[in-house]
XYZ file of C-alpha atoms in Angstrom:
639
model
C 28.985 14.642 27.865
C 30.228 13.018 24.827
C 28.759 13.865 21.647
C 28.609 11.910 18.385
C 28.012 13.475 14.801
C 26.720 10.885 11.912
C 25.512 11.189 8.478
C 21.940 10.014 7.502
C 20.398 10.154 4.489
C 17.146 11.425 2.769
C 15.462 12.632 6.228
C 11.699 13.468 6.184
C 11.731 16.210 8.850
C 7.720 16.981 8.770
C 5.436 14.259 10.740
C 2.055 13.883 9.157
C -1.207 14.146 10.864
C -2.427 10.920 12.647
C -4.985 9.026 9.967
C -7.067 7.261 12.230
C -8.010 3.802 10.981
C -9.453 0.650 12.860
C -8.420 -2.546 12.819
C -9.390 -5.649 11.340
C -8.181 -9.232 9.293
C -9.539 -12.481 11.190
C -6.551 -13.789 13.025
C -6.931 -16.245 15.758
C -7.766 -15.353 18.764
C -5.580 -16.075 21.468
C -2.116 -16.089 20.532
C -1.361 -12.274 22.024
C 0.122 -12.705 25.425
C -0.219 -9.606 27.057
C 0.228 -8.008 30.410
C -2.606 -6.121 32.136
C -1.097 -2.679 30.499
C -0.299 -4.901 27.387
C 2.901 -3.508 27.486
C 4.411 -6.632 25.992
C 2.743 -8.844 22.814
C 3.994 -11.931 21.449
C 3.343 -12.711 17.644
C 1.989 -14.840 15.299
C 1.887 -16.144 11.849
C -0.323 -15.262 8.909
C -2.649 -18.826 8.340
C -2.628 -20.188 4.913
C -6.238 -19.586 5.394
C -6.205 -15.607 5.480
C -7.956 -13.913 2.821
C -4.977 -12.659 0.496
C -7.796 -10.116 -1.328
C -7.211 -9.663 -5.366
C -3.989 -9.684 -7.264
C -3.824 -6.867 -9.349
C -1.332 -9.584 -11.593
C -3.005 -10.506 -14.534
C -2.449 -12.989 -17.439
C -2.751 -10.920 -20.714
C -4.379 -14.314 -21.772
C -7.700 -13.717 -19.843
C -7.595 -10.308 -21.460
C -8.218 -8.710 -24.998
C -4.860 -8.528 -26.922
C -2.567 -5.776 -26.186
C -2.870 -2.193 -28.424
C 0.202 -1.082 -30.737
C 1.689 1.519 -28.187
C 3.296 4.992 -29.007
C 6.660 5.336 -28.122
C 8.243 7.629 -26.169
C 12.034 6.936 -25.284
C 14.058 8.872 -22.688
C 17.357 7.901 -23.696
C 20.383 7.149 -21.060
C 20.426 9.006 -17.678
C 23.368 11.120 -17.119
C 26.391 9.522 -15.616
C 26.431 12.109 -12.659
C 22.763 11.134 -11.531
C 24.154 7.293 -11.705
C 25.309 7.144 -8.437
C 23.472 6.406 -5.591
C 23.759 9.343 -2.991
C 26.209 8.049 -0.216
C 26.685 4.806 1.966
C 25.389 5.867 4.791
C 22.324 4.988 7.072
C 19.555 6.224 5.785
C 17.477 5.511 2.775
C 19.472 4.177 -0.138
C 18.332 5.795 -3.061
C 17.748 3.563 -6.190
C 16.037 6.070 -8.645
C 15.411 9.743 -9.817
C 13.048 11.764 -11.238
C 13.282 12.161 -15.138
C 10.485 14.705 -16.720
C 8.754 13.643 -19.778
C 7.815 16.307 -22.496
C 5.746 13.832 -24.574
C 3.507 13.093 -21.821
C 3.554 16.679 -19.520
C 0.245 17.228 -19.477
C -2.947 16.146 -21.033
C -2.721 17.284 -24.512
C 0.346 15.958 -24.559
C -0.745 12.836 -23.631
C -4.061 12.081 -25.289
C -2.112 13.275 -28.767
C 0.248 10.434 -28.020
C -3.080 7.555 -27.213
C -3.694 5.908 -30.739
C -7.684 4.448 -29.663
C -8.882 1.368 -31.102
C -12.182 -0.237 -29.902
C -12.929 -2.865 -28.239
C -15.169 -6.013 -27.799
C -17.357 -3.783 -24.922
C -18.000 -0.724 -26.988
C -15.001 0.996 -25.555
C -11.825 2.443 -26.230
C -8.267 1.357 -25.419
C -4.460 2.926 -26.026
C -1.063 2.657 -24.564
C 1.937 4.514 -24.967
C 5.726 2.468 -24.298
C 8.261 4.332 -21.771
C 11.653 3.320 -22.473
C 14.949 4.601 -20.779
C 18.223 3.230 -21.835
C 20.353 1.685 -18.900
C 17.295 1.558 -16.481
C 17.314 -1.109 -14.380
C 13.207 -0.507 -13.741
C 10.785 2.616 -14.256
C 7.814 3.752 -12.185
C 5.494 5.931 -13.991
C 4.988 9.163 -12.167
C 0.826 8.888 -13.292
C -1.242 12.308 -12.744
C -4.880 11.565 -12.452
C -7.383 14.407 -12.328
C -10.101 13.116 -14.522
C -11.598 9.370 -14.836
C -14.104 7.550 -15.764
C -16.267 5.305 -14.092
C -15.078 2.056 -15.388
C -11.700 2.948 -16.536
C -8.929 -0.111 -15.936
C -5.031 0.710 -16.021
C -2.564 -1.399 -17.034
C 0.920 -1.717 -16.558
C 3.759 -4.176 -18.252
C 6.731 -4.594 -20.809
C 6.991 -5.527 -23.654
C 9.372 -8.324 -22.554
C 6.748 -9.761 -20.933
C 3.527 -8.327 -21.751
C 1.772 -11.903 -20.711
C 1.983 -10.546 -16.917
C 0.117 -7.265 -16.491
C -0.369 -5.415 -13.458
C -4.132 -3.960 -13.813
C -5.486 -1.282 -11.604
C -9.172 0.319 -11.660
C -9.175 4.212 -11.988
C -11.442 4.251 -9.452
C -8.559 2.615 -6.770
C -5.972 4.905 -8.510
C -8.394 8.285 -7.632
C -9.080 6.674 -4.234
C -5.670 6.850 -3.581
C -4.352 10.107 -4.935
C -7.720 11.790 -3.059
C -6.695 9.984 0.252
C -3.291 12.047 -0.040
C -5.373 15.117 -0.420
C -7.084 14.267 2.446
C -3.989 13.994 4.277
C -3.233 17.672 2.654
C -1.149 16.859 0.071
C -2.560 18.663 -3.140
C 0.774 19.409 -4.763
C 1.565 17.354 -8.184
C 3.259 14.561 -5.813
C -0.119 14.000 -4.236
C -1.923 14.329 -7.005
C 0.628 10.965 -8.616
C -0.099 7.333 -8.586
C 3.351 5.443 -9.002
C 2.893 2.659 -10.960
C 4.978 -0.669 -9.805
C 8.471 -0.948 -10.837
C 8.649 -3.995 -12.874
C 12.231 -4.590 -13.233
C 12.463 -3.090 -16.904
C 13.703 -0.518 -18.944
C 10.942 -0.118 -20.940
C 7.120 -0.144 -19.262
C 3.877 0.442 -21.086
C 0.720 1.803 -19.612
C -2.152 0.882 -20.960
C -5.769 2.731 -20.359
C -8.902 0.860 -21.421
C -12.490 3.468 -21.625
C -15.891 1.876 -21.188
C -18.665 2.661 -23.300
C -19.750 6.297 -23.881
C -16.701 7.871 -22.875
C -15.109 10.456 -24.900
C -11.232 10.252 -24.595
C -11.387 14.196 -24.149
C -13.141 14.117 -21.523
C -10.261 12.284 -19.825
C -7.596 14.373 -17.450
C -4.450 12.111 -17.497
C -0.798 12.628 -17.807
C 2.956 11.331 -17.132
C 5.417 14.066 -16.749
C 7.432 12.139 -14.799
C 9.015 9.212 -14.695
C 11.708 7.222 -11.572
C 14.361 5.888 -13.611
C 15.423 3.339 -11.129
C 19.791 2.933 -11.844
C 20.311 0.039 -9.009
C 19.369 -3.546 -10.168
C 16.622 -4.265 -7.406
C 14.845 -7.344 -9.502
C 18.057 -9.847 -9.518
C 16.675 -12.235 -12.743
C 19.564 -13.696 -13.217
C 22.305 -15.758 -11.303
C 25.296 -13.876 -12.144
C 23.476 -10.685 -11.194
C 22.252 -12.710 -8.055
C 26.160 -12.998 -6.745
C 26.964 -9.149 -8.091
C 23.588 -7.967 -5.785
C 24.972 -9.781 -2.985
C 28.174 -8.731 -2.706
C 26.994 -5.101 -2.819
C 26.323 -5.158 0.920
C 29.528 -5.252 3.065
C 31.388 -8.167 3.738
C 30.939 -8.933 7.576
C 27.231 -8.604 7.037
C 25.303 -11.956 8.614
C 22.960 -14.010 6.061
C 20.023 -14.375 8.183
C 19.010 -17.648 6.991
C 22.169 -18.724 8.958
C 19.996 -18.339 12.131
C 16.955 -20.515 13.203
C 16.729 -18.975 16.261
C 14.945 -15.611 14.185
C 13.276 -18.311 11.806
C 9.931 -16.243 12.489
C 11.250 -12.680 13.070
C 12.433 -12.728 9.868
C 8.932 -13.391 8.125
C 8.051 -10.528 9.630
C 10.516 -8.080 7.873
C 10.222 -6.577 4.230
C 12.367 -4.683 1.762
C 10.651 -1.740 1.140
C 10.417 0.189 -2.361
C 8.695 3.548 -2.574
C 9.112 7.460 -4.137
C 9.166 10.390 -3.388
C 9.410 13.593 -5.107
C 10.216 11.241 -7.851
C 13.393 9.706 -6.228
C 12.858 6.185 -5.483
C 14.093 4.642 -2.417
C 15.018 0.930 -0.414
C 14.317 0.714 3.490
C 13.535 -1.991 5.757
C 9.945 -2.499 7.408
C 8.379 -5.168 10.206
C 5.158 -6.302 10.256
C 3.374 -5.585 14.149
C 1.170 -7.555 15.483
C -1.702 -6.134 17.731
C -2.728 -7.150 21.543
C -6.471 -8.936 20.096
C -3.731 -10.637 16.985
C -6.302 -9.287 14.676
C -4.685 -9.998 11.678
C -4.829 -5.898 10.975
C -1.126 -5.293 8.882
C 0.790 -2.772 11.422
C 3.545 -2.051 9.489
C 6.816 -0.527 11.469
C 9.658 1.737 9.854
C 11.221 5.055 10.547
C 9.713 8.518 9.857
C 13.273 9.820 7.717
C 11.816 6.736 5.376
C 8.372 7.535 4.705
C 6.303 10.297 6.620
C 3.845 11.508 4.533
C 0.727 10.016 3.198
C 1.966 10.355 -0.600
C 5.003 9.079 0.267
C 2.717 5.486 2.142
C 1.146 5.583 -1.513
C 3.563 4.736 -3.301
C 5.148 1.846 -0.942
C 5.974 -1.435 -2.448
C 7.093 -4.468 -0.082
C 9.132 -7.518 -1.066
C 8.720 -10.261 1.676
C 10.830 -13.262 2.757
C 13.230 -11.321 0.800
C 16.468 -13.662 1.409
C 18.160 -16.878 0.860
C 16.497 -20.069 1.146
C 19.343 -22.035 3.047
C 22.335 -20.898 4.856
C 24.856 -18.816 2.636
C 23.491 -20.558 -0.701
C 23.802 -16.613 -2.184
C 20.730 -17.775 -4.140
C 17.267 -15.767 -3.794
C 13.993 -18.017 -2.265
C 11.322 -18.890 -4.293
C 9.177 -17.696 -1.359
C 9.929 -14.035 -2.369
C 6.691 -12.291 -3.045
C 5.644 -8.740 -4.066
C 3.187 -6.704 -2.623
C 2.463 -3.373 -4.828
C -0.277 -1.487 -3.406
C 0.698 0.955 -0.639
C -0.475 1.449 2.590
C -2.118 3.745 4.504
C 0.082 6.308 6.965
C -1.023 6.040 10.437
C 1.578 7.999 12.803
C 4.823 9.803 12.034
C 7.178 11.638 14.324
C 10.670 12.554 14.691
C 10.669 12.750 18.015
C 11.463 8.959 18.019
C 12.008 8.754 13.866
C 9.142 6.198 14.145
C 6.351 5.817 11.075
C 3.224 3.105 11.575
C 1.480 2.275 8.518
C -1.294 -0.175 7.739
C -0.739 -2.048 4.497
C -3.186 -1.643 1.804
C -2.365 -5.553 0.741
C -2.865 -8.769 3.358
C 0.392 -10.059 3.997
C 1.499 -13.561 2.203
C 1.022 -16.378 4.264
C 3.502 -17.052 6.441
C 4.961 -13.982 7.109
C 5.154 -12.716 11.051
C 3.320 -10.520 12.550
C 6.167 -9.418 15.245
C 5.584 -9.026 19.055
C 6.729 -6.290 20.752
C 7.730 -4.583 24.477
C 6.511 -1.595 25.053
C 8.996 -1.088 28.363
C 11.454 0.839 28.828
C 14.663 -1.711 28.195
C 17.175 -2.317 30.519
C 21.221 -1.504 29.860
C 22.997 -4.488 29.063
C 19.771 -6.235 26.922
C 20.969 -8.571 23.971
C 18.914 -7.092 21.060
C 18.976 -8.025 17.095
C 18.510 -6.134 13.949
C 16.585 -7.854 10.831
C 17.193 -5.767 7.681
C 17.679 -4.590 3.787
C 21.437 -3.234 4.065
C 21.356 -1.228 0.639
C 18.567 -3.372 -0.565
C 20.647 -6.673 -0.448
C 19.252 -9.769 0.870
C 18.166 -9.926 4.529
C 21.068 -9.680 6.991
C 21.186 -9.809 10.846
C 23.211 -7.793 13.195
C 24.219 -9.073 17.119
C 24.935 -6.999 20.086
C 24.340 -5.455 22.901
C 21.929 -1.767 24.318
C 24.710 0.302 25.586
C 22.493 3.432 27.007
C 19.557 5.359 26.906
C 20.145 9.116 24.726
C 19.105 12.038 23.368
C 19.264 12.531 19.416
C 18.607 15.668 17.431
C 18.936 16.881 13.445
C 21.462 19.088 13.209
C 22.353 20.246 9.221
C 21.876 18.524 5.827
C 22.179 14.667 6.511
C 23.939 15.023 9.968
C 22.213 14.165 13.565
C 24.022 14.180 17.062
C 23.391 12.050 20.202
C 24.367 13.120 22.892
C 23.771 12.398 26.997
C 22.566 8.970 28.951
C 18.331 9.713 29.019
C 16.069 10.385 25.497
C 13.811 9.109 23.446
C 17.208 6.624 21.508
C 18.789 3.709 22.584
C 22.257 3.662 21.530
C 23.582 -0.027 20.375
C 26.798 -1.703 19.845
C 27.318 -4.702 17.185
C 29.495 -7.335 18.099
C 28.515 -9.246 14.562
C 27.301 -7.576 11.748
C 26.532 -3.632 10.992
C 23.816 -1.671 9.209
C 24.366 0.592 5.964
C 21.686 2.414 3.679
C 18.553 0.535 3.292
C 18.669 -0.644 6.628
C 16.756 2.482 7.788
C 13.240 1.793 9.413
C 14.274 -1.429 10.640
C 13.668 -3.134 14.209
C 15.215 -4.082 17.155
C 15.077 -7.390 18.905
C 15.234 -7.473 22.304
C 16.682 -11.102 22.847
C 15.941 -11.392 18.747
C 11.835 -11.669 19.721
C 10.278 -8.803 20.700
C 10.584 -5.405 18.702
C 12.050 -2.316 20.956
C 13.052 0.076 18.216
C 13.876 1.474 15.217
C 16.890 2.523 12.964
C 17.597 5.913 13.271
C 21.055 6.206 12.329
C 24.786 5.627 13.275
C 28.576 5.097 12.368
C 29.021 1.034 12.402
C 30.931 -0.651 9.868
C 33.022 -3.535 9.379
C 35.918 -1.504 9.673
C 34.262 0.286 13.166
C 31.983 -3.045 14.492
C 32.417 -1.246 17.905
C 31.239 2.060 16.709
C 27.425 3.076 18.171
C 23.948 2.961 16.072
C 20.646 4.414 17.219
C 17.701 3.435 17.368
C 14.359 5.222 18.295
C 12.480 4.012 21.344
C 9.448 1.941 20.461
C 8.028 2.337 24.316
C 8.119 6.015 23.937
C 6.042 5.944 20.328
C 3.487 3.395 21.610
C 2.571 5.380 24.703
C 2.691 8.741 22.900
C 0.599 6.635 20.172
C 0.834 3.780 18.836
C -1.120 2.726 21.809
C -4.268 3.373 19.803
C -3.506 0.859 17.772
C -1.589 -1.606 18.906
C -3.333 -1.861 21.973
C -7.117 -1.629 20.854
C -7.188 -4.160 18.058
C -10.386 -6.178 18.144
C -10.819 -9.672 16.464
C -12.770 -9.811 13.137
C -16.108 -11.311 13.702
C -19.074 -10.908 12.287
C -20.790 -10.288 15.701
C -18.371 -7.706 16.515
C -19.592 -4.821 15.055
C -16.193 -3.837 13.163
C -16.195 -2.319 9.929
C -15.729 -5.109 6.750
C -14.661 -3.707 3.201
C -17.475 -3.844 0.502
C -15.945 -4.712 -2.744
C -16.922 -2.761 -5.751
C -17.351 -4.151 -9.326
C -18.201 -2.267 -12.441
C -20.223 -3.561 -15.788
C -19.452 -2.196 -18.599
C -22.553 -2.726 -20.427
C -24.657 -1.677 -18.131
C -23.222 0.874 -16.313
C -24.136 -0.697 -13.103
C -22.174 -1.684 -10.053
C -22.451 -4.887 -8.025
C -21.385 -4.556 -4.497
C -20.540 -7.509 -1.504
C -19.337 -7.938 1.920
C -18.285 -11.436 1.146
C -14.973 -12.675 -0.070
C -16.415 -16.158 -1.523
C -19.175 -13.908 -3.337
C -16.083 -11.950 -4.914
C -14.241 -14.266 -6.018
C -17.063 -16.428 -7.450
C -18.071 -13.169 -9.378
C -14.679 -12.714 -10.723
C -14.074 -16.517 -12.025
C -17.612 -16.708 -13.227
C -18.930 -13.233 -14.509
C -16.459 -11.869 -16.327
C -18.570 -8.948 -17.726
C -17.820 -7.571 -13.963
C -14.451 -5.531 -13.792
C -13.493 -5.855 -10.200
C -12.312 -2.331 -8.620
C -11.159 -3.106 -5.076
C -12.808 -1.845 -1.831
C -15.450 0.683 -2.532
C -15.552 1.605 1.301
C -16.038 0.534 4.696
C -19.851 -0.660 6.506
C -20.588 -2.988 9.517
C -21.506 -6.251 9.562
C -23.769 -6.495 12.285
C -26.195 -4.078 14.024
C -24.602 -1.061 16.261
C -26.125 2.128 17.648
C -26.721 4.797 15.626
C -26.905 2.344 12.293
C -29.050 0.946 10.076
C -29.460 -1.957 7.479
C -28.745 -1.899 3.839
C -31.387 -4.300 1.597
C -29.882 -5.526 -1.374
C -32.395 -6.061 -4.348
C -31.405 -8.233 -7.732
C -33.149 -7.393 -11.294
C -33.891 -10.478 -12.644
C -34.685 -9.262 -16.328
C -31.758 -6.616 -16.493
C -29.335 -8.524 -13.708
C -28.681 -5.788 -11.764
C -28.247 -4.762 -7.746
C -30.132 -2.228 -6.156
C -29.313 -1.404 -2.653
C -31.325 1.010 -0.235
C -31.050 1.769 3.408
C -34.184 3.150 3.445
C -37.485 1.097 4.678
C -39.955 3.264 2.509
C -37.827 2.449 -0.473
C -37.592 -0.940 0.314
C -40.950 -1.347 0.781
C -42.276 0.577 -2.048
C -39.438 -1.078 -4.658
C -41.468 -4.938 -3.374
C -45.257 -3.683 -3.845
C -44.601 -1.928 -6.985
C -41.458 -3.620 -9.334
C -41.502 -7.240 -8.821
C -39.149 -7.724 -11.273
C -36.971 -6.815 -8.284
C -36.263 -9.430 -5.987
C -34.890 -8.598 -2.353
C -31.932 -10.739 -1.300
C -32.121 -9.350 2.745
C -29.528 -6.968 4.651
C -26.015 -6.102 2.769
C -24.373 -4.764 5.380
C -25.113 -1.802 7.921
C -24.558 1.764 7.262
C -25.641 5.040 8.865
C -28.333 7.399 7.545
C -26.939 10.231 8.606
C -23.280 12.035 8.450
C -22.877 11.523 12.509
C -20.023 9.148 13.738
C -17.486 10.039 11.162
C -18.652 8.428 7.660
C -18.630 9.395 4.022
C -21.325 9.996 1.624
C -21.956 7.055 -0.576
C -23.306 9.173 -3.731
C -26.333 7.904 -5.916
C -26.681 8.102 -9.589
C -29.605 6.828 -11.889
C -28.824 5.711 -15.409
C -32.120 6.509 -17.364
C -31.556 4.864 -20.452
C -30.240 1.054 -19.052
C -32.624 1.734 -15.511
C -29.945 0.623 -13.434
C -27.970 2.958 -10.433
C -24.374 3.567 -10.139
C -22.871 4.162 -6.288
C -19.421 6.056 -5.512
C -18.188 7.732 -2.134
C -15.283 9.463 -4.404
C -16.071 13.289 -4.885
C -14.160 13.355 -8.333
C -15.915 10.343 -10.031
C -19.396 11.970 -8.819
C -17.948 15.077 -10.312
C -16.826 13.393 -13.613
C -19.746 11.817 -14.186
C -21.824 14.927 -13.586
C -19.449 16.786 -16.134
C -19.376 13.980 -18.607
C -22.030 12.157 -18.216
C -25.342 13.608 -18.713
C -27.402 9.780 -19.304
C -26.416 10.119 -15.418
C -28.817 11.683 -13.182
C -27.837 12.446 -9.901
C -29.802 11.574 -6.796
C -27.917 12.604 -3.880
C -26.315 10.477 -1.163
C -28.004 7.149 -0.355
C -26.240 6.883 2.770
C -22.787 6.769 4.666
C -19.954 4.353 5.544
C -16.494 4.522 6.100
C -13.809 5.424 4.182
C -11.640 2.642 6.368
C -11.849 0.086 9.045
């Protein structure tokens, strides 16, 4: 049998442990056609009308003027680190690592905070990151200790009117979801801020009220010094980003006939072990079309949790007309992660399920879960070394087998396995391209970029691709196949959003998007802080209702799934009024929930509610006004 040798680039070799997670999102119904097997799904597009959730983009003019930072510069990276490791498929690295001895560790840090109040009773600082040369910097952020109410805040100084702001309760969420998925080294233990296209990138930390900044656990010893311009503000450094892929590579804007396949595929931006990287990602759709963001790419790109964390997606990344080598105004960011739901390398496949809705308009792909016949016509929609999105024609040669051999080598060899091998006749792949799918007939998805030796100069040579039957009936099957519409008689889990007050102490807590946004436009004393967790919306087995109360002298929520409480809290404190069932919750720790912890602040008479371990721990460390109550009841930590 023949045998082929190719180079690949930054392979993951470990797959992660399965992180089971539901579905959800509110598409329509009826738009998946399936078979009885639902081996094949068609797609559809994300409404206008889907619920795009809370940008974390802020004006600085809806918030209090920015602190003087401390600055901490980094100077130029070394020349030898300035060149991105190889051409090959794989994916493309953009950035490295750079330690930072001002900021290594918590003294280091809170010496380098200069605190100034604010108009809440609190305390807010920010130190400036500079590096010379950079083309962007993600701040490698080590959490261990926050506050309750704690906001981050990330932006230049260029343009400190547009600030990315983050709650420190999302950032623990996230860094104790990788430890859940058994990552507790100092990668897991990182939130990577959003690369903002600068050299220079402030964070900012505001404290509420109370708070002692010792009793804070927060560092940066770490930094990605991104070295490849991936932000493209200009138009002569549109025309220089272009012409970085290679030359026979296909604009796909050229090509109506993918007009909707190609709203389903995103550049891809994440790090790991502080090296940043570019790959290529598609959005799945599910056989119910639940709206639930199935996100497709290879395991060599991202298979760990830590590494899903850090993920940052840039969608209808391309040109707006045919060959105009100008960037679309449609281009949007989304900077919040995801969450990893499969890995393997047995087909180098990796599902995740994005943290952020997608942007309206973008494609949620349909795929065929059979095994393809020789001869198919298939496409490729991707991110060649981060450039603009390209397509590649051609043909499925053969069935194979494809194994890791050394370093950044793999071999294929035989006519059965887990790989379809591929042969362009338009077009090619490079680095970035990794993790992105195959069209069978440019409609359905079939696979994913493994690796290969096509170039312009070797059009005929083969790629591979991993076998997107094989994954989906090894596992992506639970998902892909079992995705139930989002109803509120359905009995699916809904996300409760969380929002803190600062004055009181006190969180308010909903099920209902209008009810969230109304409280953020209206009240801005409430500091929204994401989804708190996961509860039902309508009555199951094994359940039970949560009453929500409202304070009418103090203004606060009190919520209570039991019917003792309930009743006692109406005969004896009128001042609270009952406003009926939240959501529904279980009583006990059967059928896989979390503890939702219970606090009672004795000196405002109001309660604070967390399901994350650390902020319970914080706040019975720090926090003694705080008296602990136990857990109130559980939910889910996701849909």
């Amino acid at each position: 049998m023949k045998s082929n040798m190719f180079a690949r680039l930054g392979w993951g070799f470990a797959a992660a442990a399965a992180l089971l997670a539901g579905c959800g999102g509110g598409g329509p119904e009826g738009l998946a056609q399936t078979s009885s097997a639902v081996l094949q799904v068609d797609g559809w597009v994300q409404p206008v009308s889907a619920d795009q959730g809370v940008s974390n983009v802020k004006s600085r003019s809806m918030l209090a003027s920015p602190p003087v930072p401390s600055l901490v510069s980094l100077g130029a990276l070394a020349e030898a680190k300035a060149t991105p490791a190889g051409d090959g498929i794989g994916p493309r690295q953009v950035g490295v690592a750079r330690d930072v001895a001002a900021t290594r560790a918590a003294p280091q840090t809170l010496q380098q905070f200069r605190w100034t109040p604010t108009s809440s009773g609190g305390q807010v600082a920010a130190i400036s990151f500079s590096a010379e040369g950079a083309y962007g910097l993600r701040l490698g952020v080590v959490a261990r200790k926050l506050p309750p109410g704690a906001v981050l805040r990330v932006y230049s100084q260029a343009d400190a009117a547009s600030v990315f702001q983050i709650a420190g309760h999302e950032v623990m969420q996230r860094i104790e979801r990788n430890a859940q998925a058994g990552d507790t080294s100092i990668d897991g233990q990182t939130w990577w801020s959003p690369d903002l296209g600068s050299h220079e990138v402030t964070l900012e930390l505001e404290l509420p009220a109370g708070v002692a900044p010792d009793a804070v656990d927060i560092s940066v010893p770490r930094v990605s010094h991104i070295f490849e311009n991936l932000s493209i503000p200009t138009e002569g450094e549109l025309t220089a980003k272009i012409n970085e892929s290679a030359s026979c590579q296909l604009d796909a804007s050229c090509y109506e006939a993918y007009a909707n396949q190609r709203n389903a595929v995103a550049r891809m931006i994440f790090t790991s072990g502080g090296g940043t990287y570019v790959c290529t990602g598609t959005l799945l759709n599910d056989a119910q079309s639940s709206g639930t963001p199935y996100f497709l790419t290879a395991n060599h790109c991202i298979s760990t949790q830590t590494e899903a964390s850090s993920l940052q997606t840039d969608w209808f990344y391309r040109a707006p007309t045919c060959n105009s080598r100008t960037l679309s105004s449609a281009t949007t960011k989304r900077l919040n992660g995801a969450v990893l739901l499969y890995a393997t390398d047995v087909t180098d496949t990796a599902l995740l399920k994005l943290n952020d809705t997608p942007p309206a308009g973008a494609f949620f792909a349909g795929w065929d879960a059979s095994t393809q016949a020789t001869g198919a016509s298939v496409v490729g929609l991707h991110h060649p070394r981060g450039d603009l999105l390209k397509v590649s024609v051609g043909a499925l040669n053969s069935l194979t087998s494809c194994t890791a051999t050394s370093g950044t080598q793999f071999q294929c060899v035989g006519s059965s396995g887990n790989f379809y091998r591929v042969n362009w006749s338009q077009g090619t792949t490079e680095g970035g391209s990794s993790g992105s799918a195959l069209f069978k007939g440019g409609t359905q998805v079939i696979g994913t970029l493994y690796g290969g030796s096509a170039s312009c100069t070797s059009i005929s040579s083969p790629e591979f691709y991993g076998r997107f039957d094989v994954a989906y009936n090894t596992a992506l099957k639970n998902w892909l196949s079992s995705g139930q519409p989002q109803t509120p008689s359905s009995g699916v889990r809904v996300p409760v959003y969380r929002f803190f007050n600062g004055t009181t102490g006190a969180h308010f807590f909903t099920t209902s998007a209008a009810e969230r946004d109304n409280t953020i436009v209206n009240f801005p004393v409430f500091n929204y802080e994401g989804i708190a967790f996961y509860a039902q919306a309508a009555l199951q087995s094994g359940n039970s209702a949560v009453y929500r109360f409202y304070g009418l002298t103090g203004g606060a929520h009190f919520y209570t799934i039991n019917p003792a409480e309930r009743d006692s809290v109406q005969r004896s404190n009128p001042d609270f009024q009952l406003e009926g069932i939240a959501w529904y919750a279980m009583p006990s720790a059967a059928g896989g929930g979390i503890p939702v912890y219970r606090f009672y602040r004795l000196s405002k008479g109001v309660h604070f509610y967390t399901t994350s371990p650390s902020e319970r721990d914080f706040i019975q460390a720090s926090m003694p006004d705080y008296r602990y109550e136990g857990v109130a009841y559980y939910a889910w930590a996701n849909q």
